[in-house]
GROMACS .gro file of N, CA, C and O in nm:
model
  328
    1MET      N    1  -2.229  -0.199   1.038
    1MET     CA    2  -2.103  -0.269   1.058
    1MET      C    3  -2.029  -0.205   1.174
    1MET      O    4  -2.015  -0.085   1.182
    2HIS      N    5  -1.980  -0.286   1.261
    2HIS     CA    6  -1.906  -0.238   1.375
    2HIS      C    7  -1.760  -0.277   1.360
    2HIS      O    8  -1.727  -0.379   1.301
    3GLY      N    9  -1.673  -0.196   1.418
    3GLY     CA   10  -1.531  -0.229   1.421
    3GLY      C   11  -1.506  -0.343   1.517
    3GLY      O   12  -1.596  -0.389   1.586
    4GLU      N   13  -1.383  -0.389   1.522
    4GLU     CA   14  -1.349  -0.501   1.609
    4GLU      C   15  -1.370  -0.470   1.756
    4GLU      O   16  -1.405  -0.555   1.833
    5ASP      N   17  -1.345  -0.344   1.794
    5ASP     CA   18  -1.353  -0.309   1.935
    5ASP      C   19  -1.488  -0.251   1.976
    5ASP      O   20  -1.517  -0.240   2.093
    6GLY      N   21  -1.570  -0.212   1.882
    6GLY     CA   22  -1.699  -0.155   1.914
    6GLY      C   23  -1.744  -0.059   1.805
    6GLY      O   24  -1.673  -0.036   1.708
    7PRO      N   25  -1.863  -0.002   1.819
    7PRO     CA   26  -1.917   0.086   1.714
    7PRO      C   27  -1.832   0.209   1.688
    7PRO      O   28  -1.832   0.263   1.578
    8GLU      N   29  -1.755   0.254   1.788
    8GLU     CA   30  -1.672   0.372   1.767
    8GLU      C   31  -1.555   0.343   1.673
    8GLU      O   32  -1.489   0.436   1.626
    9ASP      N   33  -1.529   0.217   1.643
    9ASP     CA   34  -1.422   0.180   1.551
    9ASP      C   35  -1.474   0.147   1.411
    9ASP      O   36  -1.397   0.105   1.326
   10ALA      N   37  -1.602   0.163   1.388
   10ALA     CA   38  -1.657   0.137   1.255
   10ALA      C   39  -1.592   0.231   1.154
   10ALA      O   40  -1.565   0.347   1.186
   11PRO      N   41  -1.565   0.183   1.032
   11PRO     CA   42  -1.498   0.267   0.932
   11PRO      C   43  -1.564   0.402   0.909
   11PRO      O   44  -1.496   0.504   0.899
   12SER      N   45  -1.697   0.408   0.904
   12SER     CA   46  -1.763   0.536   0.879
   12SER      C   47  -1.745   0.633   0.994
   12SER      O   48  -1.728   0.753   0.974
   13VAL      N   49  -1.744   0.583   1.116
   13VAL     CA   50  -1.724   0.669   1.234
   13VAL      C   51  -1.582   0.723   1.232
   13VAL      O   52  -1.560   0.843   1.255
   14LEU      N   53  -1.485   0.638   1.205
   14LEU     CA   54  -1.346   0.683   1.202
   14LEU      C   55  -1.324   0.785   1.091
   14LEU      O   56  -1.257   0.886   1.112
   15TYR      N   57  -1.380   0.762   0.972
   15TYR     CA   58  -1.365   0.855   0.862
   15TYR      C   59  -1.428   0.990   0.898
   15TYR      O   60  -1.366   1.095   0.881
   16ASN      N   61  -1.552   0.987   0.947
   16ASN     CA   62  -1.622   1.111   0.979
   16ASN      C   63  -1.553   1.190   1.089
   16ASN      O   64  -1.552   1.314   1.088
   17ALA      N   65  -1.492   1.122   1.184
   17ALA     CA   66  -1.427   1.190   1.295
   17ALA      C   67  -1.285   1.235   1.263
   17ALA      O   68  -1.242   1.340   1.310
   18MET      N   69  -1.214   1.159   1.181
   18MET     CA   70  -1.071   1.186   1.165
   18MET      C   71  -1.031   1.241   1.027
   18MET      O   72  -0.933   1.314   1.018
   19ILE      N   73  -1.102   1.208   0.923
   19ILE     CA   74  -1.065   1.249   0.788
   19ILE      C   75  -1.153   1.362   0.737
   19ILE      O   76  -1.104   1.463   0.686
   20HIS      N   77  -1.282   1.347   0.750
   20HIS     CA   78  -1.375   1.446   0.697
   20HIS      C   79  -1.345   1.590   0.742
   20HIS      O   80  -1.351   1.682   0.661
   21PRO      N   81  -1.309   1.612   0.869
   21PRO     CA   82  -1.277   1.750   0.910
   21PRO      C   83  -1.157   1.811   0.836
   21PRO      O   84  -1.141   1.932   0.835
   22LEU      N   85  -1.075   1.728   0.775
   22LEU     CA   86  -0.956   1.777   0.705
   22LEU      C   87  -0.978   1.805   0.557
   22LEU      O   88  -0.888   1.855   0.489
   23LEU      N   89  -1.095   1.776   0.504
   23LEU     CA   90  -1.118   1.782   0.360
   23LEU      C   91  -1.097   1.920   0.299
   23LEU      O   92  -1.068   1.931   0.181
   24GLN      N   93  -1.112   2.026   0.377
   24GLN     CA   94  -1.093   2.161   0.323
   24GLN      C   95  -0.945   2.202   0.318
   24GLN      O   96  -0.911   2.306   0.265
   25MET      N   97  -0.860   2.119   0.373
   25MET     CA   98  -0.717   2.150   0.374
   25MET      C   99  -0.651   2.102   0.244
   25MET      O  100  -0.698   2.008   0.181
   26ALA      N  101  -0.544   2.168   0.206
   26ALA     CA  102  -0.467   2.125   0.090
   26ALA      C  103  -0.371   2.016   0.135
   26ALA      O  104  -0.286   2.038   0.221
   27MET      N  105  -0.385   1.899   0.079
   27MET     CA  106  -0.298   1.786   0.115
   27MET      C  107  -0.189   1.770   0.012
   27MET      O  108  -0.214   1.769  -0.107
   28LYS      N  109  -0.068   1.755   0.060
   28LYS     CA  110   0.047   1.732  -0.027
   28LYS      C  111   0.079   1.584  -0.038
   28LYS      O  112   0.149   1.542  -0.130
   29GLY      N  113   0.032   1.505   0.057
   29GLY     CA  114   0.059   1.362   0.056
   29GLY      C  115   0.006   1.299   0.183
   29GLY      O  116  -0.043   1.368   0.272
   30ALA      N  117   0.015   1.167   0.189
   30ALA     CA  118  -0.034   1.095   0.306
   30ALA      C  119   0.062   0.984   0.342
   30ALA      O  120   0.122   0.921   0.255
   31VAL      N  121   0.077   0.960   0.472
   31VAL     CA  122   0.154   0.847   0.522
   31VAL      C  123   0.056   0.761   0.601
   31VAL      O  124  -0.011   0.811   0.692
   32TRP      N  125   0.047   0.635   0.566
   32TRP     CA  126  -0.044   0.543   0.633
   32TRP      C  127   0.038   0.441   0.710
   32TRP      O  128   0.117   0.368   0.653
   33TRP      N  129   0.019   0.438   0.840
   33TRP     CA  130   0.085   0.339   0.925
   33TRP      C  131  -0.014   0.226   0.946
   33TRP      O  132  -0.119   0.245   1.007
   34GLN      N  133   0.018   0.109   0.894
   34GLN     CA  134  -0.069  -0.006   0.911
   34GLN      C  135  -0.036  -0.072   1.043
   34GLN      O  136   0.074  -0.121   1.062
   35GLY      N  137  -0.131  -0.073   1.132
   35GLY     CA  138  -0.110  -0.127   1.266
   35GLY      C  139  -0.096  -0.278   1.269
   35GLY      O  140  -0.104  -0.346   1.167
   36GLU      N  141  -0.077  -0.329   1.386
   36GLU     CA  142  -0.050  -0.471   1.405
   36GLU      C  143  -0.176  -0.556   1.424
   36GLU      O  144  -0.172  -0.676   1.407
   37ALA      N  145  -0.287  -0.495   1.460
   37ALA     CA  146  -0.405  -0.572   1.500
   37ALA      C  147  -0.454  -0.665   1.390
   37ALA      O  148  -0.504  -0.773   1.418
   38ASN      N  149  -0.441  -0.625   1.265
   38ASN     CA  150  -0.492  -0.708   1.155
   38ASN      C  151  -0.380  -0.754   1.063
   38ASN      O  152  -0.400  -0.778   0.946
   39ARG      N  153  -0.261  -0.771   1.116
   39ARG     CA  154  -0.146  -0.809   1.036
   39ARG      C  155  -0.158  -0.950   0.978
   39ARG      O  156  -0.087  -0.986   0.886
   40LEU      N  157  -0.246  -1.031   1.032
   40LEU     CA  158  -0.261  -1.168   0.984
   40LEU      C  159  -0.350  -1.179   0.860
   40LEU      O  160  -0.371  -1.289   0.811
   41ASN      N  161  -0.401  -1.067   0.811
   41ASN     CA  162  -0.487  -1.067   0.692
   41ASN      C  163  -0.431  -0.974   0.584
   41ASN      O  164  -0.502  -0.886   0.536
   42PRO      N  165  -0.308  -0.993   0.541
   42PRO     CA  166  -0.250  -0.899   0.444
   42PRO      C  167  -0.320  -0.900   0.309
   42PRO      O  168  -0.318  -0.799   0.238
   43GLN      N  169  -0.384  -1.010   0.271
   43GLN     CA  170  -0.451  -1.018   0.142
   43GLN      C  171  -0.565  -0.917   0.128
   43GLN      O  172  -0.598  -0.876   0.018
   44GLU      N  173  -0.624  -0.874   0.239
   44GLU     CA  174  -0.732  -0.775   0.235
   44GLU      C  175  -0.686  -0.644   0.171
   44GLU      O  176  -0.766  -0.574   0.111
   45TYR      N  177  -0.560  -0.613   0.185
   45TYR     CA  178  -0.512  -0.482   0.144
   45TYR      C  179  -0.487  -0.469  -0.005
   45TYR      O  180  -0.467  -0.359  -0.055
   46SER      N  181  -0.494  -0.579  -0.079
   46SER     CA  182  -0.478  -0.569  -0.224
   46SER      C  183  -0.595  -0.493  -0.287
   46SER      O  184  -0.581  -0.434  -0.394
   47CYS      N  185  -0.710  -0.490  -0.220
   47CYS     CA  186  -0.824  -0.411  -0.270
   47CYS      C  187  -0.850  -0.289  -0.181
   47CYS      O  188  -0.893  -0.186  -0.230
   48LEU      N  189  -0.821  -0.299  -0.050
   48LEU     CA  190  -0.850  -0.187   0.040
   48LEU      C  191  -0.759  -0.066   0.017
   48LEU      O  192  -0.807   0.047   0.016
   49PHE      N  193  -0.629  -0.089  -0.002
   49PHE     CA  194  -0.538   0.024  -0.021
   49PHE      C  195  -0.567   0.100  -0.150
   49PHE      O  196  -0.573   0.223  -0.148
   50PRO      N  197  -0.585   0.034  -0.264
   50PRO     CA  198  -0.620   0.111  -0.385
   50PRO      C  199  -0.751   0.189  -0.369
   50PRO      O  200  -0.762   0.302  -0.417
   51ALA      N  201  -0.848   0.131  -0.299
   51ALA     CA  202  -0.974   0.201  -0.277
   51ALA      C  203  -0.954   0.323  -0.187
   51ALA      O  204  -1.012   0.430  -0.211
   52LEU      N  205  -0.872   0.310  -0.084
   52LEU     CA  206  -0.840   0.422   0.004
   52LEU      C  207  -0.775   0.535  -0.075
   52LEU      O  208  -0.814   0.652  -0.063
   53ILE      N  209  -0.678   0.501  -0.158
   53ILE     CA  210  -0.607   0.602  -0.237
   53ILE      C  211  -0.704   0.674  -0.330
   53ILE      O  212  -0.706   0.797  -0.337
   54ARG      N  213  -0.785   0.598  -0.402
   54ARG     CA  214  -0.883   0.661  -0.494
   54ARG      C  215  -0.978   0.753  -0.419
   54ARG      O  216  -1.005   0.865  -0.464
   55SER      N  217  -1.031   0.707  -0.306
   55SER     CA  218  -1.130   0.788  -0.234
   55SER      C  219  -1.068   0.915  -0.176
   55SER      O  220  -1.130   1.021  -0.180
   56TRP      N  221  -0.947   0.907  -0.121
   56TRP     CA  222  -0.884   1.026  -0.065
   56TRP      C  223  -0.844   1.124  -0.175
   56TRP      O  224  -0.856   1.244  -0.159
   57ARG      N  225  -0.793   1.073  -0.287
   57ARG     CA  226  -0.758   1.163  -0.397
   57ARG      C  227  -0.881   1.234  -0.452
   57ARG      O  228  -0.874   1.349  -0.493
   58LYS      N  229  -0.992   1.166  -0.451
   58LYS     CA  230  -1.117   1.228  -0.497
   58LYS      C  231  -1.171   1.327  -0.393
   58LYS      O  232  -1.220   1.434  -0.428
   59ALA      N  233  -1.161   1.293  -0.266
   59ALA     CA  234  -1.218   1.375  -0.159
   59ALA      C  235  -1.142   1.505  -0.135
   59ALA      O  236  -1.202   1.609  -0.110
   60PHE      N  237  -1.009   1.499  -0.140
   60PHE     CA  238  -0.928   1.618  -0.116
   60PHE      C  239  -0.913   1.695  -0.246
   60PHE      O  240  -0.853   1.646  -0.342
   61ALA      N  241  -0.969   1.815  -0.248
   61ALA     CA  242  -0.967   1.897  -0.369
   61ALA      C  243  -0.824   1.920  -0.416
   61ALA      O  244  -0.736   1.952  -0.338
   62GLY      N  245  -0.803   1.903  -0.545
   62GLY     CA  246  -0.673   1.929  -0.604
   62GLY      C  247  -0.567   1.826  -0.570
   62GLY      O  248  -0.448   1.851  -0.587
   63ALA      N  249  -0.607   1.709  -0.522
   63ALA     CA  250  -0.509   1.609  -0.479
   63ALA      C  251  -0.511   1.485  -0.568
   63ALA      O  252  -0.486   1.375  -0.523
   64ARG      N  253  -0.537   1.503  -0.695
   64ARG     CA  254  -0.550   1.388  -0.786
   64ARG      C  255  -0.423   1.303  -0.794
   64ARG      O  256  -0.429   1.185  -0.821
   65ALA      N  257  -0.307   1.364  -0.772
   65ALA     CA  258  -0.182   1.290  -0.778
   65ALA      C  259  -0.114   1.284  -0.641
   65ALA      O  260   0.006   1.266  -0.633
   66MET      N  261  -0.193   1.299  -0.536
   66MET     CA  262  -0.139   1.298  -0.401
   66MET      C  263  -0.063   1.168  -0.375
   66MET      O  264  -0.118   1.059  -0.391
   67PRO      N  265   0.066   1.177  -0.336
   67PRO     CA  266   0.141   1.054  -0.309
   67PRO      C  267   0.102   0.991  -0.175
   67PRO      O  268   0.062   1.060  -0.082
   68PHE      N  269   0.113   0.861  -0.170
   68PHE     CA  270   0.087   0.784  -0.049
   68PHE      C  271   0.210   0.703  -0.014
   68PHE      O  272   0.273   0.644  -0.101
   69ILE      N  273   0.243   0.701   0.113
   69ILE     CA  274   0.349   0.616   0.164
   69ILE      C  275   0.285   0.523   0.267
   69ILE      O  276   0.211   0.567   0.354
   70PHE      N  277   0.313   0.396   0.253
   70PHE     CA  278   0.259   0.297   0.346
   70PHE      C  279   0.371   0.241   0.432
   70PHE      O  280   0.475   0.202   0.381
   71VAL      N  281   0.348   0.237   0.562
   71VAL     CA  282   0.439   0.173   0.656
   71VAL      C  283   0.366   0.048   0.703
   71VAL      O  284   0.261   0.056   0.766
   72ILE      N  285   0.421  -0.066   0.666
   72ILE     CA  286   0.356  -0.193   0.697
   72ILE      C  287   0.454  -0.279   0.774
   72ILE      O  288   0.568  -0.300   0.732
   73LEU      N  289   0.409  -0.330   0.886
   73LEU     CA  290   0.495  -0.416   0.968
   73LEU      C  291   0.514  -0.551   0.902
   73LEU      O  292   0.421  -0.609   0.847
   74GLU      N  293   0.635  -0.600   0.909
   74GLU     CA  294   0.665  -0.732   0.856
   74GLU      C  295   0.604  -0.837   0.947
   74GLU      O  296   0.614  -0.830   1.070
   75ARG      N  297   0.542  -0.933   0.888
   75ARG     CA  298   0.484  -1.042   0.965
   75ARG      C  299   0.597  -1.136   1.008
   75ARG      O  300   0.677  -1.180   0.928
   76SER      N  301   0.602  -1.164   1.135
   76SER     CA  302   0.705  -1.255   1.186
   76SER      C  303   0.645  -1.342   1.295
   76SER      O  304   0.547  -1.306   1.358
   77GLU      N  305   0.705  -1.455   1.316
   77GLU     CA  306   0.656  -1.544   1.421
   77GLU      C  307   0.668  -1.481   1.559
   77GLU      O  308   0.584  -1.502   1.644
   78ALA      N  309   0.769  -1.399   1.580
   78ALA     CA  310   0.785  -1.332   1.709
   78ALA      C  311   0.666  -1.240   1.735
   78ALA      O  312   0.615  -1.236   1.847
   79ASN      N  313   0.620  -1.168   1.632
   79ASN     CA  314   0.503  -1.082   1.647
   79ASN      C  315   0.376  -1.164   1.670
   79ASN      O  316   0.289  -1.124   1.744
   80ASP      N  317   0.366  -1.279   1.602
   80ASP     CA  318   0.247  -1.362   1.617
   80ASP      C  319   0.234  -1.423   1.756
   80ASP      O  320   0.125  -1.450   1.803
   81LEU      N  321   0.346  -1.443   1.823
   81LEU     CA  322   0.343  -1.502   1.955
   81LEU      C  323   0.312  -1.401   2.065
   81LEU      O  324   0.274  -1.437   2.174
   82ALA      N  325   0.329  -1.274   2.035
   82ALA     CA  326   0.309  -1.169   2.135
   82ALA      C  327   0.163  -1.150   2.165
   82ALA      O  328   0.076  -1.181   2.093
   0.00000   0.00000   0.00000
């Protein structure tokens, strides 16, 4: 599976490059900024966000109750026209 922009954006590549190196660190929480590129598919996140939370809480040792904050852009016609 490739990401929208190319193989370097595939989920496994992004995880291995950006998250996996941090697994030995103690995490107190996470803030997720949801970008604009896929704002037209909000229904996808009803299953993706819970899966992300479960996987990160499992991956980071001692982070079973790690809080997550999501920053999600409001969908608006002005954004859709840009």
